Amino acid sequence: MPILHEYAASGNCYKIRLTAALLGVPIERRGYDILRGETRTPAFLAEVNANGRIPVLQIGDRFLPESNAACMWLAHRSALIPADRFDHADMLRWMFFEQYNHEPNVATLRFWRAFIGEARLSDAQRGQIAGRRAAGEAALALLDRHLRGRRWLVGSGVTLADICLYAYTHVADEGGFRLSGHPAIEAWLARVAALPGYLPITA
């Protein structure tokens, strides 16, 4: 059984749990408190991930860092990865978008606001808030425009692109983002939450 080394509140960790749940794949969970530096210990760095970050999916005696890579491993040969060559590449495009445009802004502000607290941010972090908020709003606006008239991000069915972008989008309000102005996103979030096997982030 794969083992997920995780911080449960993380959207990056959640997307792996959600992928496994939708596929009916059992996983074992091992939690770490990143606020206490538990992923920076010598043992973690030597045995789990030298980069000191989670999630990491452990398969036997091998360790796979990076959330989207772990989702790809779990979804291999499943309907969550399109068979059509273009749709497969388009799925990856949205997964790259999630990691480069969406997650660094939407997830970072959520973490700063909901887990660290704005009063405890450094001056450097406070100086980044306006820029990250603008970039996060732009990412959400692009996502909403793409979803207008579509049920899913790619092709005619749910893919890993939907799961990976769902993870932090559905809790974007915790970072101060308002989804009420993005009706296509709100409808899409409801469709993901209605999928058979759906698992909430708090489960």
mmCIF file of C-alpha atoms in Angstrom:
data_model
loop_
_atom_site.group_PDB
_atom_site.id
_atom_site.type_symbol
_atom_site.label_atom_id
_atom_site.label_comp_id
_atom_site.label_asym_id
_atom_site.label_seq_id
_atom_site.Cartn_x
_atom_site.Cartn_y
_atom_site.Cartn_z
ATOM 1 C CA MET A 1 0.000 0.000 0.000
ATOM 2 C CA PRO A 2 1.382 3.459 -0.869
ATOM 3 C CA ILE A 3 2.246 5.684 2.081
ATOM 4 C CA LEU A 4 1.508 9.400 1.956
ATOM 5 C CA HIS A 5 3.851 11.563 4.009
ATOM 6 C CA GLU A 6 1.756 14.679 4.503
ATOM 7 C CA TYR A 7 0.533 17.744 6.348
ATOM 8 C CA ALA A 8 -3.203 17.153 6.282
ATOM 9 C CA ALA A 9 -4.303 20.783 5.811
ATOM 10 C CA SER A 10 -2.125 21.217 2.726
ATOM 11 C CA GLY A 11 -3.951 21.339 -0.581
ATOM 12 C CA ASN A 12 -0.980 19.660 -2.247
ATOM 13 C CA CYS A 13 -1.345 16.725 0.129
ATOM 14 C CA TYR A 14 -5.117 16.736 -0.233
ATOM 15 C CA LYS A 15 -5.035 16.404 -4.021
ATOM 16 C CA ILE A 16 -3.199 13.081 -3.594
ATOM 17 C CA ARG A 17 -5.755 11.833 -1.053
ATOM 18 C CA LEU A 18 -8.598 12.941 -3.323
ATOM 19 C CA THR A 19 -7.077 11.212 -6.349
ATOM 20 C CA ALA A 20 -6.693 7.999 -4.378
ATOM 21 C CA ALA A 21 -10.252 8.255 -3.030
ATOM 22 C CA LEU A 22 -11.805 8.797 -6.460
ATOM 23 C CA LEU A 23 -9.895 5.789 -7.771
ATOM 24 C CA GLY A 24 -10.659 3.613 -4.761
ATOM 25 C CA VAL A 25 -6.952 3.178 -4.013
ATOM 26 C CA PRO A 26 -6.181 2.724 -0.295
ATOM 27 C CA ILE A 27 -3.243 4.684 1.073
ATOM 28 C CA GLU A 28 -1.582 4.887 4.455
ATOM 29 C CA ARG A 29 -1.119 8.375 5.890
ATOM 30 C CA ARG A 30 1.807 9.650 7.959
ATOM 31 C CA GLY A 31 1.477 13.174 9.259
ATOM 32 C CA TYR A 32 4.096 15.842 9.924
ATOM 33 C CA ASP A 33 3.712 19.277 11.501
ATOM 34 C CA ILE A 34 5.440 21.655 9.125
ATOM 35 C CA LEU A 35 4.930 24.530 11.570
ATOM 36 C CA ARG A 36 7.200 22.691 13.993
ATOM 37 C CA GLY A 37 9.807 21.884 11.382
ATOM 38 C CA GLU A 38 9.156 18.142 11.342
ATOM 39 C CA THR A 39 10.086 17.906 7.642
ATOM 40 C CA ARG A 40 13.458 19.547 8.293
ATOM 41 C CA THR A 41 14.829 16.987 10.723
ATOM 42 C CA PRO A 42 17.958 15.030 9.769
ATOM 43 C CA ALA A 43 15.929 11.805 9.682
ATOM 44 C CA PHE A 44 13.291 13.208 7.319
ATOM 45 C CA LEU A 45 15.887 14.760 5.030
ATOM 46 C CA ALA A 46 17.856 11.517 4.893
ATOM 47 C CA GLU A 47 14.981 9.044 4.626
ATOM 48 C CA VAL A 48 12.000 10.782 2.976
ATOM 49 C CA ASN A 49 12.887 13.917 0.995
ATOM 50 C CA ALA A 50 16.202 15.732 0.898
ATOM 51 C CA ASN A 51 14.273 18.836 -0.187
ATOM 52 C CA GLY A 52 12.544 18.908 3.193
ATOM 53 C CA ARG A 53 9.059 19.206 1.776
ATOM 54 C CA ILE A 54 5.828 17.271 1.678
ATOM 55 C CA PRO A 55 3.830 15.631 0.224
ATOM 56 C CA VAL A 56 5.879 12.580 -0.617
ATOM 57 C CA LEU A 57 4.273 9.387 -1.841
ATOM 58 C CA GLN A 58 6.200 6.312 -0.751
ATOM 59 C CA ILE A 59 5.873 3.289 -3.018
ATOM 60 C CA GLY A 60 7.660 0.366 -1.438
ATOM 61 C CA ASP A 61 11.155 1.612 -0.689
ATOM 62 C CA ARG A 62 10.974 4.436 -3.244
ATOM 63 C CA PHE A 63 9.892 7.996 -2.523
ATOM 64 C CA LEU A 64 8.097 10.280 -4.974
ATOM 65 C CA PRO A 65 7.994 13.979 -4.017
ATOM 66 C CA GLU A 66 5.852 16.614 -5.749
ATOM 67 C CA SER A 67 2.084 16.381 -5.510
ATOM 68 C CA ASN A 68 1.245 16.302 -9.209
ATOM 69 C CA ALA A 69 3.798 13.567 -9.861
ATOM 70 C CA ALA A 70 2.219 11.503 -7.083
ATOM 71 C CA CYS A 71 -1.229 12.032 -8.606
ATOM 72 C CA MET A 72 0.099 10.870 -11.970
ATOM 73 C CA TRP A 73 1.483 7.699 -10.414
ATOM 74 C CA LEU A 74 -1.827 6.906 -8.714
ATOM 75 C CA ALA A 75 -3.895 7.611 -11.837
ATOM 76 C CA HIS A 76 -1.751 5.597 -14.262
ATOM 77 C CA ARG A 77 -3.975 3.837 -16.829
ATOM 78 C CA SER A 78 -7.141 5.270 -15.286
ATOM 79 C CA ALA A 79 -9.819 7.482 -16.819
ATOM 80 C CA LEU A 80 -8.378 10.458 -14.914
ATOM 81 C CA ILE A 81 -5.634 10.613 -17.553
ATOM 82 C CA PRO A 82 -7.058 11.169 -21.051
ATOM 83 C CA ALA A 83 -6.231 8.647 -23.746
ATOM 84 C CA ASP A 84 -6.395 11.318 -26.450
ATOM 85 C CA ARG A 85 -2.918 12.691 -27.092
ATOM 86 C CA PHE A 86 -3.941 16.355 -27.200
ATOM 87 C CA ASP A 87 -6.187 16.078 -24.146
ATOM 88 C CA HIS A 88 -3.379 14.350 -22.246
ATOM 89 C CA ALA A 89 -1.030 17.230 -23.029
ATOM 90 C CA ASP A 90 -3.755 19.772 -22.231
ATOM 91 C CA MET A 91 -4.287 18.115 -18.853
ATOM 92 C CA LEU A 92 -0.571 18.555 -18.149
ATOM 93 C CA ARG A 93 -0.814 22.182 -19.270
ATOM 94 C CA TRP A 94 -3.404 22.872 -16.570
ATOM 95 C CA MET A 95 -1.373 20.973 -13.989
ATOM 96 C CA PHE A 96 1.642 23.151 -14.838
ATOM 97 C CA PHE A 97 -0.584 26.232 -14.633
ATOM 98 C CA GLU A 98 -1.685 25.116 -11.171
ATOM 99 C CA GLN A 99 1.885 24.859 -9.918
ATOM 100 C CA TYR A 100 3.256 27.992 -11.583
ATOM 101 C CA ASN A 101 0.380 30.496 -11.608
ATOM 102 C CA HIS A 102 -2.263 29.327 -9.155
ATOM 103 C CA GLU A 103 -0.661 27.537 -6.208
ATOM 104 C CA PRO A 104 2.207 30.004 -5.521
ATOM 105 C CA ASN A 105 -0.347 32.765 -5.009
ATOM 106 C CA VAL A 106 -3.652 31.269 -3.867
ATOM 107 C CA ALA A 107 -2.074 28.636 -1.614
ATOM 108 C CA THR A 108 0.634 30.908 -0.239
ATOM 109 C CA LEU A 109 -1.831 33.577 0.880
ATOM 110 C CA ARG A 110 -4.020 30.886 2.438
ATOM 111 C CA PHE A 111 -1.057 29.561 4.394
ATOM 112 C CA TRP A 112 0.061 32.999 5.521
ATOM 113 C CA ARG A 113 -3.408 34.114 6.532
ATOM 114 C CA ALA A 114 -4.961 30.937 7.950
ATOM 115 C CA PHE A 115 -1.967 29.126 9.430
ATOM 116 C CA ILE A 116 0.739 31.675 10.237
ATOM 117 C CA GLY A 117 -1.421 34.753 10.811
ATOM 118 C CA GLU A 118 -0.880 38.124 9.180
ATOM 119 C CA ALA A 119 0.423 39.638 12.412
ATOM 120 C CA ARG A 120 3.288 37.130 12.424
ATOM 121 C CA LEU A 121 4.403 37.645 8.826
ATOM 122 C CA SER A 122 7.813 39.074 8.106
ATOM 123 C CA ASP A 123 8.204 42.433 6.407
ATOM 124 C CA ALA A 124 9.307 40.605 3.255
ATOM 125 C CA GLN A 125 6.160 38.470 3.296
ATOM 126 C CA ARG A 126 3.905 41.475 3.877
ATOM 127 C CA GLY A 127 5.566 43.168 0.934
ATOM 128 C CA GLN A 128 4.524 40.284 -1.316
ATOM 129 C CA ILE A 129 0.841 40.204 -0.378
ATOM 130 C CA ALA A 130 -0.429 42.711 -2.943
ATOM 131 C CA GLY A 131 1.472 41.088 -5.810
ATOM 132 C CA ARG A 132 0.446 37.577 -4.875
ATOM 133 C CA ARG A 133 -3.167 38.645 -4.461
ATOM 134 C CA ALA A 134 -3.219 40.243 -7.906
ATOM 135 C CA ALA A 135 -1.602 37.181 -9.475
ATOM 136 C CA GLY A 136 -4.018 34.856 -7.645
ATOM 137 C CA GLU A 137 -7.017 36.879 -8.796
ATOM 138 C CA ALA A 138 -5.714 36.736 -12.371
ATOM 139 C CA ALA A 139 -5.328 32.955 -12.163
ATOM 140 C CA LEU A 140 -8.857 32.530 -10.814
ATOM 141 C CA ALA A 141 -10.286 34.836 -13.478
ATOM 142 C CA LEU A 142 -8.562 32.828 -16.214
ATOM 143 C CA LEU A 143 -9.862 29.593 -14.719
ATOM 144 C CA ASP A 144 -13.392 30.978 -14.568
ATOM 145 C CA ARG A 145 -13.290 32.139 -18.192
ATOM 146 C CA HIS A 146 -12.089 28.735 -19.344
ATOM 147 C CA LEU A 147 -14.845 26.925 -17.454
ATOM 148 C CA ARG A 148 -17.684 28.979 -18.915
ATOM 149 C CA GLY A 149 -19.754 26.584 -20.991
ATOM 150 C CA ARG A 150 -17.602 23.616 -19.939
ATOM 151 C CA ARG A 151 -18.135 20.976 -17.276
ATOM 152 C CA TRP A 152 -14.479 20.023 -16.899
ATOM 153 C CA LEU A 153 -11.137 21.616 -17.682
ATOM 154 C CA VAL A 154 -10.115 19.136 -20.372
ATOM 155 C CA GLY A 155 -12.219 17.073 -22.749
ATOM 156 C CA SER A 156 -15.586 15.711 -21.682
ATOM 157 C CA GLY A 157 -14.735 14.160 -18.310
ATOM 158 C CA VAL A 158 -12.977 14.809 -15.038
ATOM 159 C CA THR A 159 -9.172 14.532 -15.177
ATOM 160 C CA LEU A 160 -6.229 15.133 -12.880
ATOM 161 C CA ALA A 161 -6.309 18.749 -14.030
ATOM 162 C CA ASP A 162 -9.629 19.194 -12.242
ATOM 163 C CA ILE A 163 -8.442 17.434 -9.099
ATOM 164 C CA CYS A 164 -5.172 19.352 -8.867
ATOM 165 C CA LEU A 165 -6.809 22.740 -9.378
ATOM 166 C CA TYR A 166 -9.740 21.895 -7.119
ATOM 167 C CA ALA A 167 -7.488 21.332 -4.108
ATOM 168 C CA TYR A 168 -6.573 24.954 -3.439
ATOM 169 C CA THR A 169 -9.392 26.640 -5.356
ATOM 170 C CA HIS A 170 -12.123 25.283 -3.088
ATOM 171 C CA VAL A 171 -10.398 26.773 -0.021
ATOM 172 C CA ALA A 172 -9.287 29.996 -1.725
ATOM 173 C CA ASP A 173 -11.548 32.005 0.579
ATOM 174 C CA GLU A 174 -9.199 31.108 3.448
ATOM 175 C CA GLY A 175 -6.591 33.188 1.658
ATOM 176 C CA GLY A 176 -8.946 36.127 1.235
ATOM 177 C CA PHE A 177 -10.069 35.339 -2.313
ATOM 178 C CA ARG A 178 -13.781 35.681 -3.051
ATOM 179 C CA LEU A 179 -15.207 33.101 -5.420
ATOM 180 C CA SER A 180 -18.678 34.674 -5.548
ATOM 181 C CA GLY A 181 -17.615 36.636 -8.634
ATOM 182 C CA HIS A 182 -16.628 33.452 -10.438
ATOM 183 C CA PRO A 183 -19.858 31.512 -11.079
ATOM 184 C CA ALA A 184 -18.267 29.038 -13.483
ATOM 185 C CA ILE A 185 -15.716 28.103 -10.822
ATOM 186 C CA GLU A 186 -18.441 27.720 -8.192
ATOM 187 C CA ALA A 187 -20.439 25.375 -10.439
ATOM 188 C CA TRP A 188 -17.303 23.372 -11.259
ATOM 189 C CA LEU A 189 -16.410 23.042 -7.571
ATOM 190 C CA ALA A 190 -19.866 21.615 -6.922
ATOM 191 C CA ARG A 191 -19.421 19.066 -9.720
ATOM 192 C CA VAL A 192 -16.112 17.882 -8.267
ATOM 193 C CA ALA A 193 -17.635 17.597 -4.783
ATOM 194 C CA ALA A 194 -20.444 15.456 -6.227
ATOM 195 C CA LEU A 195 -18.104 12.861 -7.755
ATOM 196 C CA PRO A 196 -18.486 9.283 -6.469
ATOM 197 C CA GLY A 197 -15.836 8.608 -3.862
ATOM 198 C CA TYR A 198 -15.270 12.302 -3.132
ATOM 199 C CA LEU A 199 -13.303 12.963 0.039
ATOM 200 C CA PRO A 200 -13.341 16.372 1.777
ATOM 201 C CA ILE A 201 -10.072 17.983 2.821
ATOM 202 C CA THR A 202 -11.008 17.611 6.482
ATOM 203 C CA ALA A 203 -11.612 13.848 6.282
#
